XYZ file of C-alpha atoms in Angstrom:
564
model
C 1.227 -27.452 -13.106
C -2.174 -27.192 -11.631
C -0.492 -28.080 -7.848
C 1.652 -25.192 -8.594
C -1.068 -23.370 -9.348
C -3.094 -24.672 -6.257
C 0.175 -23.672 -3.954
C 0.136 -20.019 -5.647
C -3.304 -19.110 -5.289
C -2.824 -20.460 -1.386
C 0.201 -18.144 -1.071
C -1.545 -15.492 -2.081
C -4.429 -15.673 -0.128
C -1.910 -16.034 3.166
C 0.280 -13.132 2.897
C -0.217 -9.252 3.253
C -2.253 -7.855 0.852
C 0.806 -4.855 0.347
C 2.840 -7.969 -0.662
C 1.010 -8.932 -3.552
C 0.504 -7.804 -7.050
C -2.009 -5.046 -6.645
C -3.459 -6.779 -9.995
C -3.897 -10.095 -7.752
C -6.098 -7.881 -5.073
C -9.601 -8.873 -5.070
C -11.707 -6.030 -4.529
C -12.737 -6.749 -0.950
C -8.955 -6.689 -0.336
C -9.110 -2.912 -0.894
C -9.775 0.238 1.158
C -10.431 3.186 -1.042
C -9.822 6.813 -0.820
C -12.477 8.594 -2.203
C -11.632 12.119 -3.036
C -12.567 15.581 -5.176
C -9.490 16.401 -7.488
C -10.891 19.869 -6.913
C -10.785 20.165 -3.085
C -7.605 18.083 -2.444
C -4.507 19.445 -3.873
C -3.328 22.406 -5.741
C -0.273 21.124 -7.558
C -0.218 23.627 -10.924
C -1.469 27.277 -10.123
C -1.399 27.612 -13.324
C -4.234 25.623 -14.915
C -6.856 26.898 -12.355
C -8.525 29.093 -14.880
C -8.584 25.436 -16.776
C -6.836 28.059 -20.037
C -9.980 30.378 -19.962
C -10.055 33.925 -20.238
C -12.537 36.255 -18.501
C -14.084 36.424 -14.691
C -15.430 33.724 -12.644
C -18.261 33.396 -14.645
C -15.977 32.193 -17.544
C -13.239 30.339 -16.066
C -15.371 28.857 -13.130
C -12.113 29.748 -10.996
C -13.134 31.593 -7.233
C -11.513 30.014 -4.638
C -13.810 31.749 -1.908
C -16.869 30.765 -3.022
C -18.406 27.048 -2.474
C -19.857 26.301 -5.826
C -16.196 27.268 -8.101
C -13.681 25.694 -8.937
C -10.954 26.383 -6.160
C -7.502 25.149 -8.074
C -7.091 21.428 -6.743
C -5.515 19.203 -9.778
C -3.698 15.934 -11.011
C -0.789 16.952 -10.077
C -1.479 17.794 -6.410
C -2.957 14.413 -6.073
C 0.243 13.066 -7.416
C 2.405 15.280 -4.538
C 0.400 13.900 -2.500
C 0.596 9.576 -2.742
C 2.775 9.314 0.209
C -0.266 11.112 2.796
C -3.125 8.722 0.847
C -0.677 5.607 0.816
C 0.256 6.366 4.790
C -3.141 5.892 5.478
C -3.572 3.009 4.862
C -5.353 3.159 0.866
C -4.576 1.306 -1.774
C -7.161 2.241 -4.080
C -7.989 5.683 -5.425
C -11.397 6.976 -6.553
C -11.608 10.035 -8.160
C -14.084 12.163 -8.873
C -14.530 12.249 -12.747
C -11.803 13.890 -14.335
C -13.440 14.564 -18.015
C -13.967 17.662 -19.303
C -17.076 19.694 -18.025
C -19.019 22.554 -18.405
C -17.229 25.253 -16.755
C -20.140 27.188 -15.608
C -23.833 26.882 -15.539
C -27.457 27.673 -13.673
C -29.708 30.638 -13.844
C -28.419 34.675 -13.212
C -27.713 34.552 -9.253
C -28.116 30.691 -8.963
C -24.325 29.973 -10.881
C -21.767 27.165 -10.182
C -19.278 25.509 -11.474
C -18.241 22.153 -12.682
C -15.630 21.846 -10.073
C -17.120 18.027 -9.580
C -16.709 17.079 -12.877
C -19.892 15.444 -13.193
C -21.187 17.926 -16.330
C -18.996 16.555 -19.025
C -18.539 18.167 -22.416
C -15.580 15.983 -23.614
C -15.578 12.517 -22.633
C -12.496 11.513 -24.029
C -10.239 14.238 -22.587
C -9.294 15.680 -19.028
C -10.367 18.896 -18.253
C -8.091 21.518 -18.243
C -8.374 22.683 -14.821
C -7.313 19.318 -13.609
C -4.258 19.155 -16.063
C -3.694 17.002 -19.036
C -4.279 13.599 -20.243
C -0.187 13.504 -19.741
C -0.645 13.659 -16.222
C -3.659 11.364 -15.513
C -1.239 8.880 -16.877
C 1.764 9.976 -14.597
C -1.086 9.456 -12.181
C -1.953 6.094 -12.582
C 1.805 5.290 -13.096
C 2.636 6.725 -9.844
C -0.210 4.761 -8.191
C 0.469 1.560 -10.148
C 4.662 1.550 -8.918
C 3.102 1.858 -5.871
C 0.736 -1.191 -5.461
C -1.876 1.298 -5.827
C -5.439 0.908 -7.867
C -6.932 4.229 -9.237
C -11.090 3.838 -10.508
C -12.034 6.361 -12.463
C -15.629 8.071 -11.482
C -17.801 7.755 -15.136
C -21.210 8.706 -16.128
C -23.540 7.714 -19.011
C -26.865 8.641 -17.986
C -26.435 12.772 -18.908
C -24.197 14.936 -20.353
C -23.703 18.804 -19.393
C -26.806 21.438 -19.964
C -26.495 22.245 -23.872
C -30.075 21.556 -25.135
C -32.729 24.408 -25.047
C -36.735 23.378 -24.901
C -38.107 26.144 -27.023
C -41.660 26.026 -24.942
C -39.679 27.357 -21.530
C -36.482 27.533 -19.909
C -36.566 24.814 -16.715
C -39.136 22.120 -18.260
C -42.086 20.039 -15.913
C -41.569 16.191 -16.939
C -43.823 15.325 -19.583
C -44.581 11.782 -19.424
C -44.894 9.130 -22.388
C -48.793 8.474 -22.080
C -49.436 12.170 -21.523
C -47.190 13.165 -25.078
C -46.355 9.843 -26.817
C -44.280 11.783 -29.635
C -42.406 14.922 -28.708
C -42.364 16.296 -24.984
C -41.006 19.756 -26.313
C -39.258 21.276 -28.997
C -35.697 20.523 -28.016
C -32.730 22.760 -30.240
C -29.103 23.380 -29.779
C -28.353 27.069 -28.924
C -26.282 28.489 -32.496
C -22.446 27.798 -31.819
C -23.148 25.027 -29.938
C -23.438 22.351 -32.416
C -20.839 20.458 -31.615
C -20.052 21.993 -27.664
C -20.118 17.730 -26.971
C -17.252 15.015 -27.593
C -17.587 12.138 -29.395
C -19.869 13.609 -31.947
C -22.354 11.297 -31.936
C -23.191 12.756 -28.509
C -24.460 16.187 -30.320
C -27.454 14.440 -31.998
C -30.392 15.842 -30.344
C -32.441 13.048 -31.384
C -30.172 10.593 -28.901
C -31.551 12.625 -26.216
C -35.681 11.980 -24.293
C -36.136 15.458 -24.834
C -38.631 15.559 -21.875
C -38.102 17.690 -19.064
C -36.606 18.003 -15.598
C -36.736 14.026 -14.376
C -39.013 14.184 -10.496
C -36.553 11.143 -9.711
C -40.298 8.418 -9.455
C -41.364 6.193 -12.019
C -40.485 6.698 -15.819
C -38.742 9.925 -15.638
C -36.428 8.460 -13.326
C -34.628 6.902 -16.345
C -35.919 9.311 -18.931
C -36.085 12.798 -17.433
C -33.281 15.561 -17.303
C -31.159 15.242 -14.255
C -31.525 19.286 -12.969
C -31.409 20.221 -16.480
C -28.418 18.313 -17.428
C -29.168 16.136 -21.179
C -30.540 12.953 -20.550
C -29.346 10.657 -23.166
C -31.370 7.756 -24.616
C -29.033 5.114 -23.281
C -31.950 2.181 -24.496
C -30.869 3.467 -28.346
C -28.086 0.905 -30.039
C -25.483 4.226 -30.531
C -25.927 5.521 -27.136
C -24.790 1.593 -26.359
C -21.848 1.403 -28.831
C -20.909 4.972 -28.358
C -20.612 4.658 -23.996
C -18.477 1.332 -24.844
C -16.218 2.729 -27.145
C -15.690 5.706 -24.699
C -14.878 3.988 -21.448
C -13.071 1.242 -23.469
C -10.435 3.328 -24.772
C -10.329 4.598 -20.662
C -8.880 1.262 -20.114
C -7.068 0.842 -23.054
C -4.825 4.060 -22.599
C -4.851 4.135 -18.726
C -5.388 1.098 -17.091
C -7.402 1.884 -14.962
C -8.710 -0.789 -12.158
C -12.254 -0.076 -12.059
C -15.257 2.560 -12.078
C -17.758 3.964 -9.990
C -20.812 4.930 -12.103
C -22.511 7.415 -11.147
C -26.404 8.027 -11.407
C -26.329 4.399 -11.983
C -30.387 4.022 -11.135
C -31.705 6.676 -13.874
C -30.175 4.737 -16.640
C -32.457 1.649 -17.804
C -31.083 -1.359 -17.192
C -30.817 -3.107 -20.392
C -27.952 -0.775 -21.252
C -25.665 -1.926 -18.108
C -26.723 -5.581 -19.127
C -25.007 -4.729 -22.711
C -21.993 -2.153 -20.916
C -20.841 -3.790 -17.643
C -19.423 -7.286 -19.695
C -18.351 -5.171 -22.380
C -15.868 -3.226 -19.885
C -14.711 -6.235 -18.276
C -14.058 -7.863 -21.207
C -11.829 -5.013 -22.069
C -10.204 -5.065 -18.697
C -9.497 -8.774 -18.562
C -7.967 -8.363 -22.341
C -5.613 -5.365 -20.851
C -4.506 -7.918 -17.845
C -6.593 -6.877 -15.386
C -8.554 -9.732 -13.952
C -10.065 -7.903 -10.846
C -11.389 -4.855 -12.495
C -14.080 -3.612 -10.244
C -17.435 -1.601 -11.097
C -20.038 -0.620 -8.752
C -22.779 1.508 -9.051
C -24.485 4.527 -7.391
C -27.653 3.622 -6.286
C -28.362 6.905 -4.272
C -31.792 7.772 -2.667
C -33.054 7.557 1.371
C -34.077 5.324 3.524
C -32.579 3.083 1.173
C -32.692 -1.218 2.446
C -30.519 -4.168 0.915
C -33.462 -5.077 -1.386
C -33.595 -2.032 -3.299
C -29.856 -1.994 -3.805
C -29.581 -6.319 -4.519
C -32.055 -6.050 -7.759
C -29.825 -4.029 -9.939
C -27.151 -6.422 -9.107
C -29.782 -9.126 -10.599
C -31.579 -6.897 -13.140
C -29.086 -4.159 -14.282
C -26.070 -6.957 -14.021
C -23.810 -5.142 -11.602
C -21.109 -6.808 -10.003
C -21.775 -4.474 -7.093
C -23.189 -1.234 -5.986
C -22.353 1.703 -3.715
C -24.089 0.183 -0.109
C -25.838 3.248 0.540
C -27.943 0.379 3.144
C -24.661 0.438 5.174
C -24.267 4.309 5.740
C -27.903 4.742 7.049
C -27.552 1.622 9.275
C -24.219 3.086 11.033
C -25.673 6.958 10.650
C -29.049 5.368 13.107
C -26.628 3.869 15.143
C -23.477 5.983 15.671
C -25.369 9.308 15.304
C -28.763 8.534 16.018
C -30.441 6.786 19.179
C -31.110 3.512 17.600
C -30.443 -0.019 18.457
C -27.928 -2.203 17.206
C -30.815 -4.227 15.255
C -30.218 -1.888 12.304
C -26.966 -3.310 11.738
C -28.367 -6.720 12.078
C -31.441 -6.185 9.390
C -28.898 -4.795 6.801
C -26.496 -7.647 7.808
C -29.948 -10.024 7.341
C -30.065 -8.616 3.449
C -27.221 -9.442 1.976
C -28.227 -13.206 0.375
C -30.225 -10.969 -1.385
C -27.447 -9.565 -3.946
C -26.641 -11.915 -6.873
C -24.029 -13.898 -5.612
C -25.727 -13.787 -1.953
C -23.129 -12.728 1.139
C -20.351 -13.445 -0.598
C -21.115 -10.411 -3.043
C -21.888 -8.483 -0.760
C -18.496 -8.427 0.617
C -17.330 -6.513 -2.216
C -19.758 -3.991 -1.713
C -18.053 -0.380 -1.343
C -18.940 1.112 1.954
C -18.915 4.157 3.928
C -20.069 7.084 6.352
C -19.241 9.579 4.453
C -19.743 10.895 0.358
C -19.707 14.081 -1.373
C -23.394 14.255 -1.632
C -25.279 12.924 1.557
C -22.369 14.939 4.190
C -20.057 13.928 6.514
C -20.459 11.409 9.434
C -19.203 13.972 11.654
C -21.843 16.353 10.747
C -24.645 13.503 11.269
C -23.207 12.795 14.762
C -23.312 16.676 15.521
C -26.866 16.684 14.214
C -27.392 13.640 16.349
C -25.929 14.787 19.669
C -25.995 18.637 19.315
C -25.114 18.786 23.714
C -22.478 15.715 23.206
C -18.829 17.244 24.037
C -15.827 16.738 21.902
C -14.937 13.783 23.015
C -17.920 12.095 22.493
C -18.184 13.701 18.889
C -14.795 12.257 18.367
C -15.565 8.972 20.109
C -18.720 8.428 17.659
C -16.632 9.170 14.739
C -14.110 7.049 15.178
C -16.696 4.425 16.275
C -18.439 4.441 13.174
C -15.086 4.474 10.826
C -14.353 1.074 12.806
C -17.212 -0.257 11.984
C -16.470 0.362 7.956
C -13.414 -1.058 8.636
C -13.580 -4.181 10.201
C -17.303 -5.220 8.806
C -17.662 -7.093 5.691
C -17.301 -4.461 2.448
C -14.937 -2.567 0.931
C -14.146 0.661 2.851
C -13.789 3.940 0.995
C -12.615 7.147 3.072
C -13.946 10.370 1.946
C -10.795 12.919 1.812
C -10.818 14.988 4.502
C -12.665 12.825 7.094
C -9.033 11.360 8.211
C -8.255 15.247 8.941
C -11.634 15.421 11.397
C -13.835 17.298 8.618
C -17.445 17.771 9.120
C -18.874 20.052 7.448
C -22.057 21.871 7.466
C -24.232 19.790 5.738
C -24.343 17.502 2.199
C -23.797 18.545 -1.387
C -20.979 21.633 -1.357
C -21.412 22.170 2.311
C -19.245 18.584 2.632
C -16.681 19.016 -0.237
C -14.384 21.288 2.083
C -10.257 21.823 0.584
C -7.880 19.772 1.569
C -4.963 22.588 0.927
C -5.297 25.808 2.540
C -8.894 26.793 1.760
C -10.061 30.528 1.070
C -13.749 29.624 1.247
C -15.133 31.340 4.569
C -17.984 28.877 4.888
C -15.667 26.268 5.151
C -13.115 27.998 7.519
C -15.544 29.023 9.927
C -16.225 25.031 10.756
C -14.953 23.783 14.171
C -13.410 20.371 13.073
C -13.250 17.490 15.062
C -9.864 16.523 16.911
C -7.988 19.380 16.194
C -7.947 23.186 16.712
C -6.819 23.746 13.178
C -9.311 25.129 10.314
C -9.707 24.273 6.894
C -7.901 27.991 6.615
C -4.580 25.530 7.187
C -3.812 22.827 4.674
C -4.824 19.820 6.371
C -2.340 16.713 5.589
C -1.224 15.441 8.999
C -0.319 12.515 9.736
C -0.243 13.274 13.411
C -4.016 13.878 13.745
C -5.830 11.256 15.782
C -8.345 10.504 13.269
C -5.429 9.798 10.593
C -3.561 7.867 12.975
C -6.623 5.543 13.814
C -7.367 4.780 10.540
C -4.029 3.701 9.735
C -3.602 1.507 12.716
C -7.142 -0.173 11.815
C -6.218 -0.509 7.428
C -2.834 -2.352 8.473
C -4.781 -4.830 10.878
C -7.094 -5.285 7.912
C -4.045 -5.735 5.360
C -2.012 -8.009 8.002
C -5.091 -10.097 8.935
C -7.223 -11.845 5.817
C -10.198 -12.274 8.066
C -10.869 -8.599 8.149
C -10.503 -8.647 4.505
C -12.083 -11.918 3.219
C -13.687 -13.505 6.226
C -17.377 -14.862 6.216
C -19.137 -12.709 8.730
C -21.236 -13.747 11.063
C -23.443 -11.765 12.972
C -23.452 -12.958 17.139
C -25.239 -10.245 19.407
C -26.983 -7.101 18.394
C -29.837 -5.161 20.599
C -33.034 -3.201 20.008
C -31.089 -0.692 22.014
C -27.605 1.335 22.046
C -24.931 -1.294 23.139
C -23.836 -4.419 22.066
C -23.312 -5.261 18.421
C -20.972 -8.379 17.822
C -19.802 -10.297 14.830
C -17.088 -12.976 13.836
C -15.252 -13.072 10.856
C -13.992 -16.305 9.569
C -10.666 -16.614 8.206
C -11.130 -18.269 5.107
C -7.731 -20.323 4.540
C -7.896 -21.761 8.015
C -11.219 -21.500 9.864
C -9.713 -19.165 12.825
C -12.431 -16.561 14.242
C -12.079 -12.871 14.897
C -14.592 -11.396 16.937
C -15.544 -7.748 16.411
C -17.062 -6.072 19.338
C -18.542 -2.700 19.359
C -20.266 -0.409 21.919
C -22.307 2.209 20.548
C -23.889 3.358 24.177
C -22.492 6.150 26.099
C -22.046 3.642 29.164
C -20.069 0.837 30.004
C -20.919 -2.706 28.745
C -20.161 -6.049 30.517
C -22.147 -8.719 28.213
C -21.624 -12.271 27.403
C -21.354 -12.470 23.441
C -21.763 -15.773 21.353
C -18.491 -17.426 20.113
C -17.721 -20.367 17.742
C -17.751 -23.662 20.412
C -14.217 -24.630 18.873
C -12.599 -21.307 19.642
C -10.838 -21.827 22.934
C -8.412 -18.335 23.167
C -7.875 -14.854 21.703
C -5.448 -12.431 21.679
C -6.421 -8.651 21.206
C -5.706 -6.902 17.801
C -7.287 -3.293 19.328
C -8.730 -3.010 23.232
C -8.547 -5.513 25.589
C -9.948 -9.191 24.548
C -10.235 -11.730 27.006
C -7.946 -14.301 27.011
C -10.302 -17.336 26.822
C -14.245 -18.182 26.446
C -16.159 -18.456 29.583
C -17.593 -21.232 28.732
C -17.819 -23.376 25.641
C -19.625 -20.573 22.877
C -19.274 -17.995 25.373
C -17.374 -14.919 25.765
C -17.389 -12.518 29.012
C -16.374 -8.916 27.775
C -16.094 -5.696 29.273
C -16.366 -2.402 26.592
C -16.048 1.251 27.871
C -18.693 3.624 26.644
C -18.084 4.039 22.255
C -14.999 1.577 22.232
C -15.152 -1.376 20.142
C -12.374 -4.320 20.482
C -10.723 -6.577 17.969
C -10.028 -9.953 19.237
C -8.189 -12.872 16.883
C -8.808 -16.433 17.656
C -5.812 -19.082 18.787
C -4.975 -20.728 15.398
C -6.489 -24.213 15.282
């Protein structure tokens, strides 16, 4: 029994990952699509209202302005598996799905909960995304597929229902400075019990002290933008979260989450909740259930991501490290160094560079803007091609470099937007939102105005040639990476990734300068030939550890090594 077990674990490292169980997928095997359920497709006109009554200012419906809802739902994401799938995906994130607030901020200042991240009901989906009937037809549909979905969960607040009675938006008030009450917090009259579970309308599970300034304690105890802060370090807050996202798995099965604020919650409560949902997720028969956390902020370095894998207990973490490394490179004037420091950090997670591997990256979120938009900003005189060479550029790099690569919906499509936060959550489907339809995107002359699905676009096509090199090839997925040849200027950045079931070495060359490159680059001394995957490899080393390639200006090549 245990050789047969030996011989199907080796089978299943060897073959495609589309040809295995999607259950049997390690996370590193995946590339995610990230996507609003919002902004992507409208599949049922008639929940965009979400059943409310009234103006915009009720139903959070308005479809031409940024900060509303605009009519996206479950079942447009459903219509639309075969576009995600084609791509090249086999996981789904999606935005959180619970239901929210449906409108909030002061008179003139108003949006929506469109995002989904100002939650009401925890146990439910919100009515302008559909029904709990079809999440399930979702996941269904995903699962027949070979497809993971991760649902996007948060703990740290709940939607804006407590009132302070000394003022409206409240300073921080810090423990030393007011060691019992901050303020006098009370719930408006009808809203007693506006929250779901219950337990979640007790005022005293709640700091209570103000609008957080995102430094020291009020990073885990102040209000995020007015939005309840709950007192996650209190044994119900603990029970109450588990019991919640438990029953997720239990009804869905569901293949992993992305938490969100993950920082501003203290750590002993992730120490108690990540085990707890794995647990849950092993007992439901999924083995690989994957959770990483948002660990947002700038000028962010592997160290400050690594110690909540160590402290708070994640398994891994959003590498915000990554994007900032590929934004100084791709769209900045940097060197190729960056690359190499964040590389340098990643012994630091728990579990050193092999955890790191399963760390979700990207170029592009929902919040910091599109990597289009940081190339513009970086090369404001660059022409089109060059804004399209970057790009792509810098999506090859999140797909071929050690991580898990998530797409941002719309980014396939050329998207760029006009800046982060709503200016970067554009509509997939014909958008009516003139701030959106007025941006020139990259690789196509069609707007956002159009419904923007094609398979035919160059970006789209790219990124499908480069996901089934990465599902063919389990170097690109699982291969130890080693760093060869980086620069303090724009240029040469090389690395090899090992295959792990039989030692053969892929080199990945890339070229961020806007001129031609003819370098030597450090091989393995055993690897005597390669044949090109993308761009033109060379057939065999110049000399023993020693590679003479040629790279136009922005082009990158993928070479695999003769099998030994």
């Amino acid at each position: 029994m245990k050789l047969l077990a030996f011989l199907l674990g080796l089978f299943l490292c060897t073959v495609p990952a589309s040809a295995q169980s999607y259950r049997d997928r390690l996370p590193q095997d995946e590339v995610i699509y990230f996507l609003l359920p919002d902004r992507f497709e409208n599949g049922d006109r008639s929940n965009d209202r979400g059943g409310l009554t009234g103006d915009r200012m009720t139903t959070g419906f308005d479809p031409t302005a940024k900060g509303f809802y605009h009519g996206g739902d479950l079942k447009g994401l459903i219509k639309r598996l075969d576009y995600i799938q084609g791509l090249g995906a086999t996981a789904i994130w999606v935005a959180p799905i619970f239901k929210n607030q449906a409108v909030r901020g002061t008179p003139g200042d108003e949006s929506a909960g469109y995002h989904g991240y100002w939650v009401t009901d925890f146990t439910t989906v919100d009515p302008h995304f559909g029904t709990e009937a079809d999440f399930r037809a979702l996941v269904s549909a995903a699962h027949d597929r070979g497809m993971k979905v991760y649902m996007d969960i948060i703990t740290n607040h709940t939607a804006d229902i407590i009132r302070y009675r000394e003022c409206m938006i409240c300073a921080y008030r810090s423990r030393a400075d007011y060691p019992g009450a901050a303020y006098t917090p009370y719930i408006p009259s009808g809203m007693e019990h506006a929250k779901t579970p219950d337990w979640l309308n007790d005022i005293s599970l709640y700091h209570n002290r103000g609008n957080s300034t995102f430094e020291g304690e009020s990073s885990t105890m102040g209000d995020f933008v007015e939005l309840d802060d709950v007192k996650t370090e209190d044994p119900r807050a603990i029970a109450g979260f588990i019991q919640v996202y438990g029953d997720w798995i239990d009804k869905y099965s569901v293949d992993g989450f992305r938490v969100d604020t993950a920082k501003h919650v203290n750590p002993e409560f992730w120490q108690r909740f990540v085990p707890a949902m794995r647990a849950k997720a092993k007992a439901r028969g999924i083995p690989n259930f994957h959770i990483f956390g948002e660990i947002g902020g700038i000028g962010l370095e592997p160290g400050k991501l690594a110690v909540h894998t160590w402290v708070a207990g994640f398994p891994s973490v959003l590498d915000f490290a990554f994007h900032q490394a590929v934004v100084d490179t791709v769209a900045g004037p940097s060197g190729t160094d960056h690359l190499n420091e964040l590389f340098a950090g990643d012994p630091l997670y728990k579990g050193g560079a092999a955890a790191a591997m399963q760390l979700p990256i990207w170029v592009s979120n929902h919040d910091n803007g599109r990597i289009g938009w940081f190339v513009r900003k970086g090369f404001p005189d660059a022409s089109d091609e060059e804004i399209l060479k970057r790009v792509r550029l810098a999506q090859a790099m999140m797909l071929t470099l050690r991580g898990v690569p998530v797409i941002y919906s719309g980014d396939e499509q050329g998207f760029a937007g006009d800046g982060w936060d709503q200016d970067a959550r554009e509509d997939m489907f014909a958008s009516q939102t003139a701030v959106y339809n007025d941006n020139k995107l990259i690789g196509t002359a069609s707007t956002t105005a159009q419904a923007n699905f094609n398979p035919r676009h160059p970006l789209y096509q790219f990124v499908a040639q480069i996901t089934a090199l990465r599902r063919d090839h389990l170097a690109l997925r699982r291969g130890k990476q080693i760093v060869r040849n980086y620069s303090d200027k724009p240029g040469l950045f090389a690395v090899s990734r090992i295959d792990p079931q039989n030692g053969r070495e892929y080199l990945i060359i890339f070229n961020t300068a806007n001129a031609p490159l003819n370098a030597n680059v450090e091989i393995g001394r055993t690897s005597h030939g390669f044949t090109s995957l993308y761009g033109s490899c060379p057939s065999a080393p110049r000399v023993k550890g020693s590679l003479a390639v040629s790279l136009p200006p922005l082009e990158f090549m993928i070479c695999a090594g003769s099998p030994k």
